[in-house]
């Protein structure tokens, strides 16, 4: 149940908040998401919002970022 809470926190976080966890710039993370074919309005969108806008599960977007 601990990992579930971690995933929920990450899914609710914006790309700007996730980038430092990945040791990458926000621009790099944004480019990675777009390169995977996902539409993104901006780096302030949350993982959950990006997933929803693209008909994906938030977990799919998270695993894409932490590949």
mmCIF file of N, CA and C in Angstrom:
data_model
loop_
_atom_site.group_PDB
_atom_site.id
_atom_site.type_symbol
_atom_site.label_atom_id
_atom_site.label_comp_id
_atom_site.label_asym_id
_atom_site.label_seq_id
_atom_site.Cartn_x
_atom_site.Cartn_y
_atom_site.Cartn_z
ATOM 1 N N UNK A 1 0.831 -1.184 0.000
ATOM 2 C CA UNK A 1 0.000 0.000 0.000
ATOM 3 C C UNK A 1 0.876 1.249 0.000
ATOM 4 N N UNK A 2 2.104 1.136 0.389
ATOM 5 C CA UNK A 2 3.034 2.260 0.336
ATOM 6 C C UNK A 2 3.355 2.684 -1.092
ATOM 7 N N UNK A 3 3.601 1.693 -1.961
ATOM 8 C CA UNK A 3 3.905 2.000 -3.365
ATOM 9 C C UNK A 3 2.700 2.609 -4.063
ATOM 10 N N UNK A 4 1.509 2.172 -3.683
ATOM 11 C CA UNK A 4 0.293 2.725 -4.272
ATOM 12 C C UNK A 4 0.212 4.227 -3.995
ATOM 13 N N UNK A 5 0.550 4.632 -2.774
ATOM 14 C CA UNK A 5 0.540 6.053 -2.414
ATOM 15 C C UNK A 5 1.597 6.821 -3.196
ATOM 16 N N UNK A 6 2.749 6.212 -3.411
ATOM 17 C CA UNK A 6 3.809 6.851 -4.188
ATOM 18 C C UNK A 6 3.322 7.093 -5.612
ATOM 19 N N UNK A 7 2.701 6.072 -6.220
ATOM 20 C CA UNK A 7 2.175 6.220 -7.577
ATOM 21 C C UNK A 7 1.122 7.318 -7.644
ATOM 22 N N UNK A 8 0.250 7.372 -6.646
ATOM 23 C CA UNK A 8 -0.789 8.405 -6.637
ATOM 24 C C UNK A 8 -0.170 9.799 -6.579
ATOM 25 N N UNK A 9 0.861 9.968 -5.756
ATOM 26 C CA UNK A 9 1.540 11.266 -5.656
ATOM 27 C C UNK A 9 2.180 11.623 -6.989
ATOM 28 N N UNK A 10 2.838 10.660 -7.630
ATOM 29 C CA UNK A 10 3.503 10.912 -8.909
ATOM 30 C C UNK A 10 2.461 11.234 -9.985
ATOM 31 N N UNK A 11 1.370 10.487 -10.021
ATOM 32 C CA UNK A 11 0.337 10.704 -11.034
ATOM 33 C C UNK A 11 -0.286 12.086 -10.919
ATOM 34 N N UNK A 12 -0.342 12.631 -9.715
ATOM 35 C CA UNK A 12 -0.904 13.955 -9.500
ATOM 36 C C UNK A 12 0.093 15.078 -9.679
ATOM 37 N N UNK A 13 1.339 14.730 -9.936
ATOM 38 C CA UNK A 13 2.400 15.728 -10.068
ATOM 39 C C UNK A 13 2.549 16.206 -11.506
ATOM 40 N N UNK A 14 2.940 17.464 -11.631
ATOM 41 C CA UNK A 14 3.200 18.043 -12.947
ATOM 42 C C UNK A 14 4.573 17.609 -13.435
ATOM 43 N N UNK A 15 4.769 17.703 -14.750
ATOM 44 C CA UNK A 15 6.083 17.358 -15.320
ATOM 45 C C UNK A 15 7.184 18.205 -14.697
ATOM 46 N N UNK A 16 6.878 19.448 -14.370
ATOM 47 C CA UNK A 16 7.875 20.327 -13.741
ATOM 48 C C UNK A 16 8.330 19.777 -12.392
ATOM 49 N N UNK A 17 7.444 19.050 -11.700
ATOM 50 C CA UNK A 17 7.787 18.464 -10.396
ATOM 51 C C UNK A 17 8.489 17.119 -10.552
ATOM 52 N N UNK A 18 8.205 16.429 -11.650
ATOM 53 C CA UNK A 18 8.774 15.096 -11.885
ATOM 54 C C UNK A 18 10.208 15.189 -12.410
ATOM 55 N N UNK A 19 10.475 16.193 -13.228
ATOM 56 C CA UNK A 19 11.786 16.319 -13.877
ATOM 57 C C UNK A 19 12.971 16.210 -12.903
ATOM 58 N N UNK A 20 12.941 16.921 -11.762
ATOM 59 C CA UNK A 20 14.082 16.797 -10.829
ATOM 60 C C UNK A 20 14.273 15.382 -10.292
ATOM 61 N N UNK A 21 13.176 14.630 -10.136
ATOM 62 C CA UNK A 21 13.270 13.240 -9.659
ATOM 63 C C UNK A 21 13.998 12.367 -10.670
ATOM 64 N N UNK A 22 13.885 12.750 -11.949
ATOM 65 C CA UNK A 22 14.499 11.982 -13.028
ATOM 66 C C UNK A 22 15.895 12.493 -13.363
ATOM 67 N N UNK A 23 16.304 13.550 -12.671
ATOM 68 C CA UNK A 23 17.595 14.190 -12.930
ATOM 69 C C UNK A 23 17.670 14.661 -14.391
ATOM 70 N N UNK A 24 16.556 15.188 -14.888
ATOM 71 C CA UNK A 24 16.474 15.730 -16.235
ATOM 72 C C UNK A 24 15.800 17.097 -16.177
ATOM 73 N N UNK A 25 15.995 17.887 -17.210
ATOM 74 C CA UNK A 25 15.323 19.180 -17.267
ATOM 75 C C UNK A 25 13.857 18.970 -17.623
ATOM 76 N N UNK A 26 13.045 19.965 -17.304
ATOM 77 C CA UNK A 26 11.629 19.906 -17.659
ATOM 78 C C UNK A 26 11.481 19.759 -19.169
ATOM 79 N N UNK A 27 12.291 20.486 -19.929
ATOM 80 C CA UNK A 27 12.230 20.399 -21.392
ATOM 81 C C UNK A 27 12.525 18.991 -21.890
ATOM 82 N N UNK A 28 13.484 18.314 -21.265
ATOM 83 C CA UNK A 28 13.818 16.941 -21.664
ATOM 84 C C UNK A 28 12.651 15.992 -21.391
ATOM 85 N N UNK A 29 12.039 16.150 -20.230
ATOM 86 C CA UNK A 29 10.913 15.292 -19.861
ATOM 87 C C UNK A 29 9.740 15.551 -20.801
ATOM 88 N N UNK A 30 9.486 16.809 -21.094
ATOM 89 C CA UNK A 30 8.413 17.178 -22.021
ATOM 90 C C UNK A 30 8.679 16.572 -23.399
ATOM 91 N N UNK A 31 9.916 16.660 -23.856
ATOM 92 C CA UNK A 31 10.294 16.089 -25.156
ATOM 93 C C UNK A 31 10.124 14.572 -25.164
ATOM 94 N N UNK A 32 10.485 13.905 -24.064
ATOM 95 C CA UNK A 32 10.329 12.445 -23.963
ATOM 96 C C UNK A 32 8.857 12.045 -24.095
ATOM 97 N N UNK A 33 7.991 12.771 -23.412
ATOM 98 C CA UNK A 33 6.560 12.465 -23.453
ATOM 99 C C UNK A 33 6.024 12.681 -24.870
ATOM 100 N N UNK A 34 6.428 13.792 -25.481
ATOM 101 C CA UNK A 34 5.968 14.080 -26.843
ATOM 102 C C UNK A 34 6.539 13.082 -27.845
ATOM 103 N N UNK A 35 7.777 12.663 -27.639
ATOM 104 C CA UNK A 35 8.400 11.679 -28.531
ATOM 105 C C UNK A 35 7.672 10.335 -28.474
ATOM 106 N N UNK A 36 7.034 10.063 -27.347
ATOM 107 C CA UNK A 36 6.266 8.827 -27.199
ATOM 108 C C UNK A 36 4.888 8.950 -27.858
ATOM 109 N N UNK A 37 4.633 10.101 -28.472
ATOM 110 C CA UNK A 37 3.385 10.292 -29.200
ATOM 111 C C UNK A 37 2.233 10.820 -28.361
ATOM 112 N N UNK A 38 2.547 11.311 -27.151
ATOM 113 C CA UNK A 38 1.490 11.841 -26.294
ATOM 114 C C UNK A 38 1.362 13.349 -26.487
ATOM 115 N N UNK A 39 0.130 13.816 -26.534
ATOM 116 C CA UNK A 39 -0.127 15.254 -26.622
ATOM 117 C C UNK A 39 -0.040 15.843 -25.220
ATOM 118 N N UNK A 40 0.680 16.962 -25.111
ATOM 119 C CA UNK A 40 0.854 17.636 -23.830
ATOM 120 C C UNK A 40 0.591 19.123 -24.042
ATOM 121 N N UNK A 41 -0.216 19.705 -23.166
ATOM 122 C CA UNK A 41 -0.512 21.145 -23.261
ATOM 123 C C UNK A 41 0.668 21.967 -22.752
ATOM 124 N N UNK A 42 1.338 21.446 -21.721
ATOM 125 C CA UNK A 42 2.470 22.155 -21.135
ATOM 126 C C UNK A 42 3.042 21.376 -19.973
ATOM 127 N N UNK A 43 4.196 21.811 -19.511
ATOM 128 C CA UNK A 43 4.912 21.091 -18.456
ATOM 129 C C UNK A 43 4.222 21.186 -17.100
ATOM 130 N N UNK A 44 3.237 22.084 -16.992
ATOM 131 C CA UNK A 44 2.517 22.194 -15.723
ATOM 132 C C UNK A 44 1.339 21.221 -15.642
ATOM 133 N N UNK A 45 1.134 20.439 -16.706
ATOM 134 C CA UNK A 45 0.095 19.404 -16.678
ATOM 135 C C UNK A 45 0.553 18.248 -15.802
ATOM 136 N N UNK A 46 -0.405 17.646 -15.094
ATOM 137 C CA UNK A 46 -0.062 16.479 -14.270
ATOM 138 C C UNK A 46 -0.020 15.229 -15.142
ATOM 139 N N UNK A 47 0.635 14.222 -14.613
ATOM 140 C CA UNK A 47 0.704 12.918 -15.290
ATOM 141 C C UNK A 47 -0.722 12.409 -15.556
ATOM 142 N N UNK A 48 -1.597 12.541 -14.565
ATOM 143 C CA UNK A 48 -2.979 12.066 -14.707
ATOM 144 C C UNK A 48 -3.700 12.829 -15.822
ATOM 145 N N UNK A 49 -3.476 14.135 -15.917
ATOM 146 C CA UNK A 49 -4.117 14.934 -16.970
ATOM 147 C C UNK A 49 -3.605 14.525 -18.350
ATOM 148 N N UNK A 50 -2.315 14.324 -18.458
ATOM 149 C CA UNK A 50 -1.720 13.912 -19.735
ATOM 150 C C UNK A 50 -2.280 12.550 -20.144
ATOM 151 N N UNK A 51 -2.326 11.627 -19.192
ATOM 152 C CA UNK A 51 -2.850 10.286 -19.473
ATOM 153 C C UNK A 51 -4.298 10.375 -19.948
ATOM 154 N N UNK A 52 -5.111 11.119 -19.234
ATOM 155 C CA UNK A 52 -6.527 11.254 -19.570
ATOM 156 C C UNK A 52 -6.718 11.857 -20.958
ATOM 157 N N UNK A 53 -5.950 12.885 -21.275
ATOM 158 C CA UNK A 53 -6.066 13.560 -22.573
ATOM 159 C C UNK A 53 -5.652 12.663 -23.730
ATOM 160 N N UNK A 54 -4.868 11.632 -23.427
ATOM 161 C CA UNK A 54 -4.358 10.742 -24.463
ATOM 162 C C UNK A 54 -4.973 9.343 -24.425
ATOM 163 N N UNK A 55 -6.017 9.177 -23.603
ATOM 164 C CA UNK A 55 -6.683 7.883 -23.517
ATOM 165 C C UNK A 55 -5.798 6.784 -22.953
ATOM 166 N N UNK A 56 -4.898 7.161 -22.067
ATOM 167 C CA UNK A 56 -3.976 6.199 -21.445
ATOM 168 C C UNK A 56 -4.215 6.146 -19.947
ATOM 169 N N UNK A 57 -3.643 5.138 -19.325
ATOM 170 C CA UNK A 57 -3.654 5.042 -17.869
ATOM 171 C C UNK A 57 -2.468 5.850 -17.334
ATOM 172 N N UNK A 58 -2.634 6.537 -16.199
ATOM 173 C CA UNK A 58 -1.512 7.289 -15.621
ATOM 174 C C UNK A 58 -0.257 6.435 -15.431
ATOM 175 N N UNK A 59 -0.466 5.159 -15.047
ATOM 176 C CA UNK A 59 0.661 4.252 -14.825
ATOM 177 C C UNK A 59 1.509 4.079 -16.089
ATOM 178 N N UNK A 60 0.855 4.088 -17.265
ATOM 179 C CA UNK A 60 1.584 3.960 -18.530
ATOM 180 C C UNK A 60 2.519 5.150 -18.735
ATOM 181 N N UNK A 61 2.013 6.335 -18.414
ATOM 182 C CA UNK A 61 2.823 7.547 -18.589
ATOM 183 C C UNK A 61 3.979 7.541 -17.584
ATOM 184 N N UNK A 62 3.694 7.122 -16.355
ATOM 185 C CA UNK A 62 4.754 7.047 -15.328
ATOM 186 C C UNK A 62 5.849 6.075 -15.773
ATOM 187 N N UNK A 63 5.469 4.898 -16.251
ATOM 188 C CA UNK A 63 6.492 3.916 -16.637
ATOM 189 C C UNK A 63 7.277 4.401 -17.856
ATOM 190 N N UNK A 64 6.638 5.166 -18.715
ATOM 191 C CA UNK A 64 7.337 5.763 -19.847
ATOM 192 C C UNK A 64 8.453 6.704 -19.368
ATOM 193 N N UNK A 65 8.142 7.489 -18.354
ATOM 194 C CA UNK A 65 9.114 8.456 -17.838
ATOM 195 C C UNK A 65 10.253 7.807 -17.073
ATOM 196 N N UNK A 66 9.952 6.716 -16.372
ATOM 197 C CA UNK A 66 10.959 6.050 -15.538
ATOM 198 C C UNK A 66 11.564 4.838 -16.245
ATOM 199 N N UNK A 67 11.634 4.882 -17.573
ATOM 200 C CA UNK A 67 12.168 3.745 -18.350
ATOM 201 C C UNK A 67 13.660 3.589 -18.164
#
